[in-house]
Amino acid sequence: MTTTTHLDPHEPLELEATASGPKLELLDLVGGRWPLERQGSAQRVQMALRAGGAAIALASFYGVVIGSTDLGLALGNAWKLPGVLALSTLTALPAGLLAHRLMGGQRGSSNLFTATMAGNFAAALVLASLSPLVALYYHTSTLLGAPLAMLTGSLALFVGVGSGIRLMWRSEELRKALVVPTLVLLVVQLLAMLQFLHLASPILPEATIFESGLEGMLQ
Amino acid sequence: MIALVGAAWAQVQTATHEGTLVGERIEWSSTFHGERDVCTPVRPGDRVLIGAVNDGLACAEGPLLRVERSQFVGALEPPLGAPGIHRITLKGTHFEPDPGLGMQKTASGWTAPGVSRTDRLHFDTDLRKHGVRGLQTALYLRDPENHALPGELVQSTITSWTRLGMGLGLGLVVALGGVFYRRLDGLARRERIEAWMADATVRTELDQDGIV
């Protein structure tokens, strides 16, 4: 026998926490699952913001680790890598959301936002989880530190993109008009990321191909 | 005499050369550190602030020697020649050394063969102890020969203002994200309550129909 006997505004929070667990929501996202079936757009955007905040913190941690051979570099990386991630996302989001609308998407903007932030979070999680390995090689090998750091960066990009796309694919609203907004988001974010990496250089102790931005890479 | 000079030269451990671009000239201010009397070769026109000149050699009776030099823009010509590790920094411009010098680019600038990362770290740590910032881009050389360093002076498009703008942008994104998150709190709570009520209503109806 279940009846709606009391409506304490705090009660639903607890009920929801038992359903999914607010802290596990983000890990659900990384696993390609939408945490709640009947999640409203405000809840989704809040969850996306939490994912974005976590991604910024993890990117900062990774930045400090890969710059740990030089104090100045480590301190700079603490804000440079989060800056690259946050600002490139901010640059790409308007174009992606506009593309979604232009493709006829009436609803689902919050899903697109969430999927983007979840992709960032997944990428940052990969970076942070591999940072001990990168730090180990940076401090004990003269040759392998930088290649390993770039390899983890590429892997993070791959996982982030895959995670975002998987989430979008599982959203009814986004699946219908998936290809174009995803491509627009990806291309704009990657272009912005390359240029922000150029602005933020140096990030690694060694010179890399990314230091001179897209212009330098094409030369 | 030569033996004495040779012995004194061997005492030079570190030298810092700070160049400032002023119009078409680079003004050098060089400081040599050693355990005791230090010397370096100088040329006519160089100003020796601490120490004295004798036969083209500036020497100080102590662990510190200071020399100033002025040159026209071109290859870098700080007063090199003394043994030890030399650190060259430039204000107002950046220097890209000629590839023929075999210098390796690092996060802290350029490093010549023979200068290890440990050498650089020790040098910069020592500088910081003397109140000199060691975070700027620098060229590190070991036992350099006394001639100019070929390369190119370049004006970077990335200024500290650009980086400051990027940092402020990040701060703004984080702050606005936080504010937006707080503003969504009420709406999100309403969504939770509505979802909960819908669940409860469905459960009640199912219960009344005898399904549950």
Short mmCIF file of C-alpha atoms in Angstrom, two decimals:
data_model
loop_
_atom_site.label_atom_id
_atom_site.label_comp_id
_atom_site.label_asym_id
_atom_site.label_seq_id
_atom_site.Cartn_x
_atom_site.Cartn_y
_atom_site.Cartn_z
CA MET A 1 0.00 0.00 0.00
CA THR A 2 1.67 3.18 -1.18
CA THR A 3 0.08 6.60 -0.88
CA THR A 4 1.27 10.18 -1.34
CA THR A 5 1.02 11.11 2.30
CA HIS A 6 3.86 13.59 2.72
CA LEU A 7 5.62 15.97 0.36
CA ASP A 8 8.74 17.03 2.13
CA PRO A 9 10.88 18.72 -0.55
CA HIS A 10 13.95 17.03 0.82
CA GLU A 11 12.50 13.56 0.66
CA PRO A 12 12.67 13.10 -3.12
CA LEU A 13 16.38 13.90 -3.02
CA GLU A 14 16.97 10.97 -0.77
CA LEU A 15 14.75 8.69 -2.80
CA GLU A 16 16.69 9.60 -5.90
CA ALA A 17 19.98 9.07 -4.21
CA THR A 18 19.03 5.51 -3.48
CA ALA A 19 17.89 4.99 -7.06
CA SER A 20 21.17 5.93 -8.68
CA GLY A 21 23.50 7.65 -6.24
CA PRO A 22 24.39 11.25 -7.07
CA LYS A 23 28.11 10.56 -7.01
CA LEU A 24 27.76 7.55 -9.26
CA GLU A 25 25.77 9.52 -11.83
CA LEU A 26 28.95 10.76 -13.45
CA LEU A 27 30.38 7.27 -13.67
CA ASP A 28 27.11 6.14 -15.24
CA LEU A 29 27.62 8.81 -17.87
CA VAL A 30 31.13 7.57 -18.61
CA GLY A 31 29.66 4.10 -18.97
CA GLY A 32 27.31 5.43 -21.64
CA ARG A 33 24.15 5.30 -19.52
CA TRP A 34 21.74 8.08 -18.71
CA PRO A 35 21.42 7.83 -14.93
CA LEU A 36 17.67 8.42 -14.64
CA GLU A 37 14.88 7.66 -17.02
CA ARG A 38 12.69 10.57 -15.98
CA GLN A 39 15.39 13.16 -15.42
CA GLY A 40 14.32 16.73 -16.12
CA SER A 41 16.42 19.11 -18.16
CA ALA A 42 17.47 21.17 -15.11
CA GLN A 43 18.70 18.03 -13.38
CA ARG A 44 20.54 16.99 -16.52
CA VAL A 45 22.22 20.38 -16.89
CA GLN A 46 23.25 20.27 -13.24
CA MET A 47 24.70 16.82 -13.77
CA ALA A 48 26.55 18.11 -16.85
CA LEU A 49 27.95 21.00 -14.83
CA ARG A 50 29.14 18.57 -12.17
CA ALA A 51 30.83 16.53 -14.90
CA GLY A 52 32.42 19.71 -16.27
CA GLY A 53 33.68 20.73 -12.83
CA ALA A 54 35.12 17.28 -12.22
CA ALA A 55 36.80 17.35 -15.65
CA ILE A 56 38.41 20.69 -14.83
CA ALA A 57 39.75 19.37 -11.52
CA LEU A 58 41.09 16.18 -13.12
CA ALA A 59 42.70 18.09 -15.98
CA SER A 60 44.38 20.36 -13.45
CA PHE A 61 45.75 17.31 -11.62
CA TYR A 62 47.08 15.84 -14.87
CA GLY A 63 48.65 19.17 -15.78
CA VAL A 64 50.52 19.32 -12.49
CA VAL A 65 51.72 15.73 -12.93
CA ILE A 66 53.09 16.14 -16.46
CA GLY A 67 54.80 19.38 -15.47
CA SER A 68 56.16 18.00 -12.22
CA THR A 69 59.76 18.01 -13.45
CA ASP A 70 59.72 21.81 -13.34
CA LEU A 71 58.00 23.79 -10.59
CA GLY A 72 57.06 26.70 -12.83
CA LEU A 73 55.63 24.39 -15.45
CA ALA A 74 53.62 22.42 -12.88
CA LEU A 75 52.11 25.58 -11.38
CA GLY A 76 51.27 26.92 -14.82
CA ASN A 77 49.74 23.64 -15.96
CA ALA A 78 47.43 23.65 -12.93
CA TRP A 79 45.33 26.26 -14.75
CA LYS A 80 46.51 25.89 -18.34
CA LEU A 81 45.09 22.42 -19.05
CA PRO A 82 41.72 23.13 -17.38
CA GLY A 83 41.70 26.38 -19.34
CA VAL A 84 42.27 24.58 -22.64
CA LEU A 85 39.50 22.09 -21.84
CA ALA A 86 36.94 24.58 -20.54
CA LEU A 87 37.49 27.28 -23.14
CA SER A 88 37.56 24.89 -26.09
CA THR A 89 34.27 23.38 -24.87
CA LEU A 90 32.78 26.81 -24.46
CA THR A 91 33.89 27.71 -27.98
CA ALA A 92 32.37 24.58 -29.50
CA LEU A 93 29.06 24.39 -27.63
CA PRO A 94 27.20 27.25 -29.36
CA ALA A 95 28.04 25.85 -32.79
CA GLY A 96 27.00 22.33 -31.77
CA LEU A 97 23.73 23.49 -30.22
CA LEU A 98 22.96 25.62 -33.25
CA ALA A 99 23.67 22.67 -35.57
CA HIS A 100 21.31 20.56 -33.48
CA ARG A 101 18.56 23.14 -33.90
CA LEU A 102 19.25 23.61 -37.59
CA MET A 103 18.91 19.86 -38.09
CA GLY A 104 15.40 20.13 -36.75
CA GLY A 105 16.06 19.12 -33.17
CA GLN A 106 13.25 20.57 -31.06
CA ARG A 107 14.32 19.12 -27.75
CA GLY A 108 17.46 17.55 -26.42
CA SER A 109 19.76 20.55 -26.13
CA SER A 110 20.39 19.65 -22.51
CA ASN A 111 21.19 16.10 -23.61
CA LEU A 112 23.71 17.40 -26.14
CA PHE A 113 25.27 19.60 -23.47
CA THR A 114 25.40 16.70 -21.06
CA ALA A 115 26.92 14.35 -23.63
CA THR A 116 29.62 16.93 -24.41
CA MET A 117 30.47 17.41 -20.76
CA ALA A 118 30.41 13.67 -20.18
CA GLY A 119 32.91 13.27 -23.03
CA ASN A 120 35.16 15.85 -21.40
CA PHE A 121 34.81 14.11 -18.06
CA ALA A 122 35.64 10.70 -19.55
CA ALA A 123 38.71 12.16 -21.27
CA ALA A 124 39.89 13.86 -18.09
CA LEU A 125 39.32 10.65 -16.16
CA VAL A 126 41.58 8.78 -18.58
CA LEU A 127 44.25 11.47 -18.20
CA ALA A 128 44.09 11.43 -14.42
CA SER A 129 44.09 7.66 -14.13
CA LEU A 130 47.17 7.38 -16.35
CA SER A 131 48.99 10.32 -14.79
CA PRO A 132 50.96 8.17 -12.26
CA LEU A 133 52.41 6.19 -15.17
CA VAL A 134 53.29 9.38 -17.06
CA ALA A 135 54.89 10.87 -13.93
CA LEU A 136 56.89 7.69 -13.39
CA TYR A 137 58.34 7.84 -16.89
CA TYR A 138 58.92 11.59 -16.76
CA HIS A 139 61.03 11.23 -13.66
CA THR A 140 62.93 8.10 -14.65
CA SER A 141 63.32 8.25 -18.43
CA THR A 142 64.74 10.99 -20.60
CA LEU A 143 63.10 9.76 -23.80
CA LEU A 144 59.75 8.19 -23.03
CA GLY A 145 58.02 10.82 -20.86
CA ALA A 146 56.82 13.13 -23.63
CA PRO A 147 55.71 10.37 -26.06
CA LEU A 148 53.78 8.71 -23.23
CA ALA A 149 52.14 12.00 -22.27
CA MET A 150 51.05 12.58 -25.86
CA LEU A 151 49.86 8.99 -26.13
CA THR A 152 47.69 9.36 -23.03
CA GLY A 153 46.37 12.63 -24.44
CA SER A 154 45.39 10.91 -27.70
CA LEU A 155 43.80 8.03 -25.82
CA ALA A 156 41.85 10.47 -23.66
CA LEU A 157 40.60 12.26 -26.77
CA PHE A 158 39.51 8.97 -28.30
CA VAL A 159 37.72 7.82 -25.15
CA GLY A 160 36.11 11.24 -24.62
CA VAL A 161 34.76 11.40 -28.16
CA GLY A 162 33.55 7.79 -27.99
CA SER A 163 31.87 8.31 -24.65
CA GLY A 164 30.07 11.45 -25.83
CA ILE A 165 28.88 9.83 -29.04
CA ARG A 166 27.65 6.74 -27.20
CA LEU A 167 25.57 8.88 -24.87
CA MET A 168 24.11 10.89 -27.74
CA TRP A 169 23.25 7.67 -29.55
CA ARG A 170 21.24 6.49 -26.54
CA SER A 171 19.22 9.67 -26.39
CA GLU A 172 15.98 9.51 -28.38
CA GLU A 173 16.03 13.23 -29.02
CA LEU A 174 19.57 13.28 -30.33
CA ARG A 175 19.67 10.09 -32.34
CA LYS A 176 17.43 11.51 -35.03
CA ALA A 177 19.76 14.39 -35.73
CA LEU A 178 23.04 13.04 -34.44
CA VAL A 179 25.64 13.20 -37.17
CA VAL A 180 25.84 16.89 -37.99
CA PRO A 181 25.81 18.34 -34.44
CA THR A 182 28.40 15.78 -33.34
CA LEU A 183 30.68 16.57 -36.26
CA VAL A 184 30.32 20.31 -35.75
CA LEU A 185 31.03 19.98 -32.03
CA LEU A 186 34.04 17.76 -32.59
CA VAL A 187 35.61 19.83 -35.34
CA VAL A 188 35.11 23.15 -33.56
CA GLN A 189 36.33 21.82 -30.22
CA LEU A 190 39.43 20.22 -31.75
CA LEU A 191 40.27 23.38 -33.70
CA ALA A 192 39.78 25.51 -30.60
CA MET A 193 41.76 23.06 -28.47
CA LEU A 194 44.76 23.18 -30.82
CA GLN A 195 44.85 26.95 -30.70
CA PHE A 196 44.38 27.12 -26.93
CA LEU A 197 47.20 24.57 -26.56
CA HIS A 198 49.33 26.89 -28.68
CA LEU A 199 48.45 29.83 -26.43
CA ALA A 200 49.10 27.85 -23.27
CA SER A 201 52.45 26.38 -24.41
CA PRO A 202 54.70 25.15 -22.97
CA ILE A 203 52.72 22.42 -21.26
CA LEU A 204 55.21 19.57 -21.56
CA PRO A 205 58.87 19.95 -20.61
CA GLU A 206 59.81 19.17 -24.22
CA ALA A 207 58.84 20.97 -27.41
CA THR A 208 55.94 19.26 -29.20
CA ILE A 209 54.18 19.57 -32.51
CA PHE A 210 51.19 21.20 -30.76
CA GLU A 211 53.16 24.19 -29.54
CA SER A 212 52.88 26.10 -32.77
CA GLY A 213 49.16 25.50 -33.19
CA LEU A 214 47.43 24.37 -36.38
CA GLU A 215 49.44 26.85 -38.43
CA GLY A 216 52.72 25.31 -37.31
CA MET A 217 51.42 21.78 -37.79
CA LEU A 218 50.48 22.48 -41.38
CA GLN A 219 53.86 23.99 -42.25
CA MET B 1 100.64 34.96 -14.58
CA ILE B 2 98.97 32.75 -17.19
CA ALA B 3 98.80 29.92 -14.71
CA LEU B 4 97.25 32.25 -12.15
CA VAL B 5 94.64 33.43 -14.63
CA GLY B 6 93.92 29.84 -15.64
CA ALA B 7 93.43 28.91 -12.01
CA ALA B 8 91.08 31.85 -11.50
CA TRP B 9 89.04 30.97 -14.61
CA ALA B 10 88.48 27.51 -13.30
CA GLN B 11 86.63 29.06 -10.37
CA VAL B 12 83.81 30.53 -12.49
CA GLN B 13 80.82 28.30 -11.87
CA THR B 14 77.81 30.17 -13.17
CA ALA B 15 77.18 33.26 -15.25
CA THR B 16 73.89 35.00 -15.97
CA HIS B 17 73.50 37.30 -18.96
CA GLU B 18 70.36 39.44 -19.01
CA GLY B 19 69.77 41.16 -22.32
CA THR B 20 67.24 43.94 -22.82
CA LEU B 21 66.11 44.99 -26.27
CA VAL B 22 66.27 48.79 -26.48
CA GLY B 23 65.48 50.00 -29.98
CA GLU B 24 68.12 48.52 -32.27
CA ARG B 25 70.45 47.49 -29.47
CA ILE B 26 70.64 44.76 -26.87
CA GLU B 27 71.98 45.91 -23.51
CA TRP B 28 73.65 43.10 -21.58
CA SER B 29 74.10 42.88 -17.86
CA SER B 30 76.25 39.89 -16.92
CA THR B 31 77.04 38.49 -13.50
CA PHE B 32 79.69 35.83 -12.90
CA HIS B 33 79.73 33.75 -9.73
CA GLY B 34 82.58 31.62 -8.45
CA GLU B 35 83.98 30.28 -5.21
CA ARG B 36 86.75 32.90 -5.28
CA ASP B 37 88.41 35.29 -7.79
CA VAL B 38 86.58 35.09 -11.11
CA CYS B 39 87.59 36.32 -14.57
CA THR B 40 86.10 36.60 -18.05
CA PRO B 41 87.39 37.92 -21.36
CA VAL B 42 85.97 41.33 -22.30
CA ARG B 43 86.29 43.59 -25.32
CA PRO B 44 86.73 47.36 -25.71
CA GLY B 45 83.57 49.23 -24.73
CA ASP B 46 82.49 46.75 -22.08
CA ARG B 47 81.86 48.28 -18.66
CA VAL B 48 83.17 46.34 -15.68
CA LEU B 49 81.07 47.27 -12.64
CA ILE B 50 82.62 44.89 -10.15
CA GLY B 51 86.22 43.90 -10.94
CA ALA B 52 89.04 45.35 -13.03
CA VAL B 53 90.30 44.92 -16.61
CA ASN B 54 93.77 43.71 -17.42
CA ASP B 55 94.89 42.59 -20.91
CA GLY B 56 91.35 42.02 -22.17
CA LEU B 57 90.42 40.06 -19.09
CA ALA B 58 88.03 41.33 -16.44
CA CYS B 59 88.75 39.88 -13.03
CA ALA B 60 87.25 40.39 -9.58
CA GLU B 61 88.98 39.80 -6.30
CA GLY B 62 86.11 37.86 -4.91
CA PRO B 63 83.29 35.54 -5.90
CA LEU B 64 81.34 38.10 -7.95
CA LEU B 65 82.13 39.85 -11.23
CA ARG B 66 79.75 42.17 -13.10
CA VAL B 67 80.10 43.30 -16.69
CA GLU B 68 77.84 45.33 -19.01
CA ARG B 69 77.93 45.25 -22.79
CA SER B 70 75.96 46.89 -25.58
CA GLN B 71 75.53 45.39 -29.06
CA PHE B 72 73.50 45.99 -32.21
CA VAL B 73 70.63 43.60 -32.85
CA GLY B 74 71.76 40.38 -34.53
CA ALA B 75 73.51 37.30 -33.25
CA LEU B 76 73.68 37.32 -29.45
CA GLU B 77 77.01 38.58 -28.14
CA PRO B 78 76.97 38.51 -24.35
CA PRO B 79 80.40 38.27 -22.68
CA LEU B 80 80.86 34.51 -22.96
CA GLY B 81 84.18 32.70 -22.73
CA ALA B 82 84.46 31.96 -19.03
CA PRO B 83 84.11 28.29 -18.10
CA GLY B 84 81.03 27.13 -16.24
CA ILE B 85 77.31 27.17 -16.97
CA HIS B 86 75.92 30.32 -18.59
CA ARG B 87 72.30 31.37 -18.57
CA ILE B 88 71.09 33.91 -21.13
CA THR B 89 67.72 35.65 -20.85
CA LEU B 90 66.18 38.35 -23.02
CA LYS B 91 63.60 40.99 -22.27
CA GLY B 92 61.40 42.44 -25.01
CA THR B 93 62.04 39.69 -27.54
CA HIS B 94 62.53 35.96 -27.99
CA PHE B 95 65.52 34.19 -29.48
CA GLU B 96 65.44 31.13 -31.71
CA PRO B 97 69.01 29.77 -31.88
CA ASP B 98 70.44 28.59 -35.17
CA PRO B 99 69.85 24.82 -35.59
CA GLY B 100 73.58 24.45 -36.19
CA LEU B 101 74.18 25.16 -32.50
CA GLY B 102 72.49 21.86 -31.68
CA MET B 103 70.45 23.35 -28.85
CA GLN B 104 67.47 21.45 -27.57
CA LYS B 105 64.19 23.19 -26.81
CA THR B 106 62.75 22.60 -23.37
CA ALA B 107 59.99 24.12 -21.27
CA SER B 108 62.47 26.55 -19.75
CA GLY B 109 63.96 27.60 -23.07
CA TRP B 110 66.96 26.19 -24.92
CA THR B 111 69.70 23.93 -23.66
CA ALA B 112 73.07 23.35 -25.28
CA PRO B 113 74.63 19.88 -25.38
CA GLY B 114 76.43 19.20 -22.13
CA VAL B 115 73.87 20.89 -19.89
CA SER B 116 71.68 18.36 -18.14
CA ARG B 117 68.26 18.92 -16.62
CA THR B 118 69.85 18.60 -13.19
CA ASP B 119 72.33 21.37 -14.09
CA ARG B 120 69.43 23.62 -15.09
CA LEU B 121 67.46 22.87 -11.95
CA HIS B 122 70.47 23.51 -9.70
CA PHE B 123 71.19 26.73 -11.53
CA ASP B 124 67.61 27.99 -11.28
CA THR B 125 67.32 26.95 -7.63
CA ASP B 126 70.51 28.86 -6.90
CA LEU B 127 69.16 31.90 -8.73
CA ARG B 128 65.96 31.85 -6.73
CA LYS B 129 68.02 31.82 -3.54
CA HIS B 130 69.52 35.08 -4.76
CA GLY B 131 66.07 36.51 -5.45
CA VAL B 132 66.24 36.08 -9.24
CA ARG B 133 63.20 34.62 -10.94
CA GLY B 134 64.12 31.42 -12.70
CA LEU B 135 60.88 30.87 -14.56
CA GLN B 136 61.52 32.92 -17.68
CA THR B 137 62.67 31.45 -20.99
CA ALA B 138 66.44 31.08 -21.00
CA LEU B 139 69.34 29.63 -22.97
CA TYR B 140 71.75 27.42 -21.06
CA LEU B 141 75.33 26.85 -22.24
CA ARG B 142 78.31 25.06 -20.71
CA ASP B 143 81.84 26.36 -21.19
CA PRO B 144 80.87 28.47 -24.22
CA GLU B 145 83.45 29.80 -26.64
CA ASN B 146 83.78 33.54 -26.75
CA HIS B 147 81.88 34.26 -29.94
CA ALA B 148 78.39 35.27 -31.01
CA LEU B 149 75.41 32.93 -30.93
CA PRO B 150 73.71 32.92 -34.35
CA GLY B 151 69.94 32.78 -34.44
CA GLU B 152 66.82 34.83 -34.96
CA LEU B 153 65.12 37.37 -32.74
CA VAL B 154 61.37 36.83 -32.94
CA GLN B 155 58.45 38.76 -31.58
CA SER B 156 55.99 36.30 -30.08
CA THR B 157 52.32 36.88 -30.71
CA ILE B 158 51.53 35.30 -27.36
CA THR B 159 51.90 37.92 -24.70
CA SER B 160 51.40 37.62 -21.01
CA TRP B 161 48.13 39.50 -21.57
CA THR B 162 46.92 36.67 -23.79
CA ARG B 163 47.68 34.15 -21.06
CA LEU B 164 46.09 36.40 -18.45
CA GLY B 165 42.99 36.57 -20.64
CA MET B 166 42.93 32.79 -20.84
CA GLY B 167 43.24 32.47 -17.07
CA LEU B 168 40.49 35.00 -16.53
CA GLY B 169 38.35 33.16 -19.09
CA LEU B 170 38.74 29.95 -17.12
CA GLY B 171 37.89 31.75 -13.88
CA LEU B 172 34.82 33.26 -15.50
CA VAL B 173 33.65 29.91 -16.87
CA VAL B 174 34.03 28.27 -13.45
CA ALA B 175 32.29 31.15 -11.65
CA LEU B 176 29.41 31.38 -14.12
CA GLY B 177 29.07 27.59 -14.05
CA GLY B 178 28.76 27.73 -10.27
CA VAL B 179 26.20 30.53 -10.37
CA PHE B 180 24.19 28.76 -13.07
CA TYR B 181 24.29 25.53 -11.06
CA ARG B 182 22.90 27.30 -7.98
CA ARG B 183 20.17 28.98 -10.00
CA LEU B 184 19.06 25.60 -11.37
CA ASP B 185 18.69 24.19 -7.87
CA GLY B 186 15.04 25.21 -7.43
CA LEU B 187 14.04 23.98 -10.87
CA ALA B 188 15.86 20.68 -10.41
CA ARG B 189 14.16 20.16 -7.04
CA ARG B 190 10.77 20.79 -8.64
CA GLU B 191 11.57 18.23 -11.33
CA ARG B 192 12.51 15.72 -8.65
CA ILE B 193 9.27 16.32 -6.76
CA GLU B 194 7.20 16.01 -9.93
CA ALA B 195 8.96 12.78 -10.84
CA TRP B 196 8.44 11.46 -7.34
CA MET B 197 4.75 12.42 -7.36
CA ALA B 198 4.27 10.81 -10.76
CA ASP B 199 5.89 7.64 -9.45
CA ALA B 200 3.76 7.72 -6.34
CA THR B 201 0.58 8.33 -8.34
CA VAL B 202 1.31 5.44 -10.68
CA ARG B 203 2.08 3.19 -7.74
CA THR B 204 -1.16 4.20 -6.06
CA GLU B 205 -3.19 3.56 -9.20
CA LEU B 206 -1.55 0.20 -9.74
CA ASP B 207 -2.22 -0.63 -6.13
CA GLN B 208 -5.89 0.36 -6.40
CA ASP B 209 -6.25 -1.76 -9.54
CA GLY B 210 -4.79 -4.66 -7.63
CA ILE B 211 -1.85 -5.02 -10.02
CA VAL B 212 0.80 -4.51 -7.36
#
